[in-house]
Amino acid sequence: MKYPKIERYSLGQMTQAKILELVECVLTASSTPERSRVEILFRASALLDLVKLQIRLGYEVQALNEKYYLTLQTKLQEIGKMLGGWIKTTTKGAR
């Protein structure tokens, strides 16, 4: 994350921690049996929403410039689509 020094150790660290937690959820879900995978994927989805919110907050307090913010938002939207598709196929298979 490219936060200015003043924001790097507060908002930047919180955002990075949530991103790492999100990655951990995705990796855990990939190696978990399908029946118990849904809960982990929903947790990952909630973390993704929180990361999006923190990134938007970083933009609103002008810690991130518009170009970088838009790049991050585009990538996060794509991750959200992939995660949503994974949740959809997993919930269909769990029935």
PDB file of C-alpha atoms in Angstrom:
ATOM      1  CA  MET A   1       0.000   0.000   0.000  1.00  0.00           C
ATOM      2  CA  LYS A   2       1.232   3.450  -0.832  1.00  0.00           C
ATOM      3  CA  TYR A   3       0.099   5.460   2.178  1.00  0.00           C
ATOM      4  CA  PRO A   4       1.888   8.648   3.223  1.00  0.00           C
ATOM      5  CA  LYS A   5       4.091   8.277   6.293  1.00  0.00           C
ATOM      6  CA  ILE A   6       1.527   9.793   8.660  1.00  0.00           C
ATOM      7  CA  GLU A   7      -1.180   7.299   7.593  1.00  0.00           C
ATOM      8  CA  ARG A   8       1.109   4.327   6.997  1.00  0.00           C
ATOM      9  CA  TYR A   9       1.224   3.237  10.627  1.00  0.00           C
ATOM     10  CA  SER A  10      -2.477   3.554  11.343  1.00  0.00           C
ATOM     11  CA  LEU A  11      -4.856   3.097   8.432  1.00  0.00           C
ATOM     12  CA  GLY A  12      -2.183   1.481   6.282  1.00  0.00           C
ATOM     13  CA  GLN A  13      -1.333  -1.162   8.874  1.00  0.00           C
ATOM     14  CA  MET A  14      -4.989  -1.933   9.563  1.00  0.00           C
ATOM     15  CA  THR A  15      -5.679  -2.356   5.852  1.00  0.00           C
ATOM     16  CA  GLN A  16      -2.649  -4.574   5.330  1.00  0.00           C
ATOM     17  CA  ALA A  17      -3.647  -6.737   8.301  1.00  0.00           C
ATOM     18  CA  LYS A  18      -7.136  -7.250   6.844  1.00  0.00           C
ATOM     19  CA  ILE A  19      -5.695  -8.064   3.419  1.00  0.00           C
ATOM     20  CA  LEU A  20      -3.441 -10.715   4.973  1.00  0.00           C
ATOM     21  CA  GLU A  21      -6.405 -12.119   6.900  1.00  0.00           C
ATOM     22  CA  LEU A  22      -8.382 -12.225   3.636  1.00  0.00           C
ATOM     23  CA  VAL A  23      -5.572 -14.113   1.888  1.00  0.00           C
ATOM     24  CA  GLU A  24      -5.409 -16.515   4.829  1.00  0.00           C
ATOM     25  CA  CYS A  25      -9.161 -17.192   4.530  1.00  0.00           C
ATOM     26  CA  VAL A  26      -8.885 -17.870   0.799  1.00  0.00           C
ATOM     27  CA  LEU A  27      -5.949 -20.246   1.284  1.00  0.00           C
ATOM     28  CA  THR A  28      -7.749 -22.024   4.117  1.00  0.00           C
ATOM     29  CA  ALA A  29     -10.915 -22.335   2.032  1.00  0.00           C
ATOM     30  CA  SER A  30      -8.998 -23.836  -0.870  1.00  0.00           C
ATOM     31  CA  SER A  31      -7.762 -26.690   1.312  1.00  0.00           C
ATOM     32  CA  THR A  32     -10.976 -27.235   3.289  1.00  0.00           C
ATOM     33  CA  PRO A  33     -13.645 -29.834   2.467  1.00  0.00           C
ATOM     34  CA  GLU A  34     -16.527 -28.332   0.513  1.00  0.00           C
ATOM     35  CA  ARG A  35     -19.125 -28.621   3.286  1.00  0.00           C
ATOM     36  CA  SER A  36     -17.203 -26.450   5.737  1.00  0.00           C
ATOM     37  CA  ARG A  37     -15.789 -24.130   3.075  1.00  0.00           C
ATOM     38  CA  VAL A  38     -18.878 -21.888   2.885  1.00  0.00           C
ATOM     39  CA  GLU A  39     -18.357 -20.315   6.320  1.00  0.00           C
ATOM     40  CA  ILE A  40     -14.757 -19.464   5.507  1.00  0.00           C
ATOM     41  CA  LEU A  41     -15.750 -17.942   2.164  1.00  0.00           C
ATOM     42  CA  PHE A  42     -18.399 -15.778   3.825  1.00  0.00           C
ATOM     43  CA  ARG A  43     -15.736 -14.598   6.290  1.00  0.00           C
ATOM     44  CA  ALA A  44     -13.462 -13.780   3.343  1.00  0.00           C
ATOM     45  CA  SER A  45     -16.288 -11.843   1.689  1.00  0.00           C
ATOM     46  CA  ALA A  46     -16.839  -9.805   4.857  1.00  0.00           C
ATOM     47  CA  LEU A  47     -13.109  -9.078   5.059  1.00  0.00           C
ATOM     48  CA  LEU A  48     -13.107  -7.972   1.426  1.00  0.00           C
ATOM     49  CA  ASP A  49     -15.921  -5.521   2.171  1.00  0.00           C
ATOM     50  CA  LEU A  50     -13.929  -4.177   5.110  1.00  0.00           C
ATOM     51  CA  VAL A  51     -10.811  -3.756   2.952  1.00  0.00           C
ATOM     52  CA  LYS A  52     -12.869  -1.876   0.341  1.00  0.00           C
ATOM     53  CA  LEU A  53     -14.180   0.406   3.072  1.00  0.00           C
ATOM     54  CA  GLN A  54     -10.699   1.078   4.444  1.00  0.00           C
ATOM     55  CA  ILE A  55      -9.345   1.814   0.956  1.00  0.00           C
ATOM     56  CA  ARG A  56     -12.221   4.224   0.332  1.00  0.00           C
ATOM     57  CA  LEU A  57     -11.513   5.885   3.680  1.00  0.00           C
ATOM     58  CA  GLY A  58      -7.863   6.235   2.685  1.00  0.00           C
ATOM     59  CA  TYR A  59      -8.966   7.991  -0.490  1.00  0.00           C
ATOM     60  CA  GLU A  60     -11.427  10.256   1.332  1.00  0.00           C
ATOM     61  CA  VAL A  61      -8.780  11.453   3.798  1.00  0.00           C
ATOM     62  CA  GLN A  62      -6.518  12.030   0.779  1.00  0.00           C
ATOM     63  CA  ALA A  63      -3.988   9.415   1.854  1.00  0.00           C
ATOM     64  CA  LEU A  64      -4.356   7.745  -1.568  1.00  0.00           C
ATOM     65  CA  ASN A  65      -4.421   9.558  -4.881  1.00  0.00           C
ATOM     66  CA  GLU A  66      -7.314   9.016  -7.269  1.00  0.00           C
ATOM     67  CA  LYS A  67      -5.401   6.942  -9.819  1.00  0.00           C
ATOM     68  CA  TYR A  68      -4.100   4.488  -7.211  1.00  0.00           C
ATOM     69  CA  TYR A  69      -7.515   4.346  -5.523  1.00  0.00           C
ATOM     70  CA  LEU A  70      -9.251   3.493  -8.814  1.00  0.00           C
ATOM     71  CA  THR A  71      -6.661   0.813  -9.572  1.00  0.00           C
ATOM     72  CA  LEU A  72      -7.192  -0.766  -6.162  1.00  0.00           C
ATOM     73  CA  GLN A  73     -10.983  -0.578  -6.457  1.00  0.00           C
ATOM     74  CA  THR A  74     -10.891  -2.283  -9.861  1.00  0.00           C
ATOM     75  CA  LYS A  75      -8.764  -5.115  -8.487  1.00  0.00           C
ATOM     76  CA  LEU A  76     -10.950  -5.469  -5.399  1.00  0.00           C
ATOM     77  CA  GLN A  77     -14.086  -5.631  -7.551  1.00  0.00           C
ATOM     78  CA  GLU A  78     -12.537  -8.430  -9.598  1.00  0.00           C
ATOM     79  CA  ILE A  79     -11.608 -10.304  -6.422  1.00  0.00           C
ATOM     80  CA  GLY A  80     -15.179  -9.824  -5.217  1.00  0.00           C
ATOM     81  CA  LYS A  81     -16.571 -11.321  -8.423  1.00  0.00           C
ATOM     82  CA  MET A  82     -14.282 -14.345  -8.132  1.00  0.00           C
ATOM     83  CA  LEU A  83     -15.130 -14.800  -4.470  1.00  0.00           C
ATOM     84  CA  GLY A  84     -18.852 -14.445  -5.181  1.00  0.00           C
ATOM     85  CA  GLY A  85     -18.645 -17.075  -7.911  1.00  0.00           C
ATOM     86  CA  TRP A  86     -16.791 -19.408  -5.595  1.00  0.00           C
ATOM     87  CA  ILE A  87     -19.437 -18.920  -2.891  1.00  0.00           C
ATOM     88  CA  LYS A  88     -22.210 -19.539  -5.417  1.00  0.00           C
ATOM     89  CA  THR A  89     -20.739 -22.805  -6.700  1.00  0.00           C
ATOM     90  CA  THR A  90     -19.878 -23.971  -3.189  1.00  0.00           C
ATOM     91  CA  THR A  91     -23.379 -23.321  -1.852  1.00  0.00           C
ATOM     92  CA  LYS A  92     -24.896 -25.161  -4.837  1.00  0.00           C
ATOM     93  CA  GLY A  93     -22.636 -28.137  -4.192  1.00  0.00           C
ATOM     94  CA  ALA A  94     -23.370 -28.161  -0.451  1.00  0.00           C
ATOM     95  CA  ARG A  95     -27.115 -28.689  -0.972  1.00  0.00           C
TER      96      ARG A  95
END
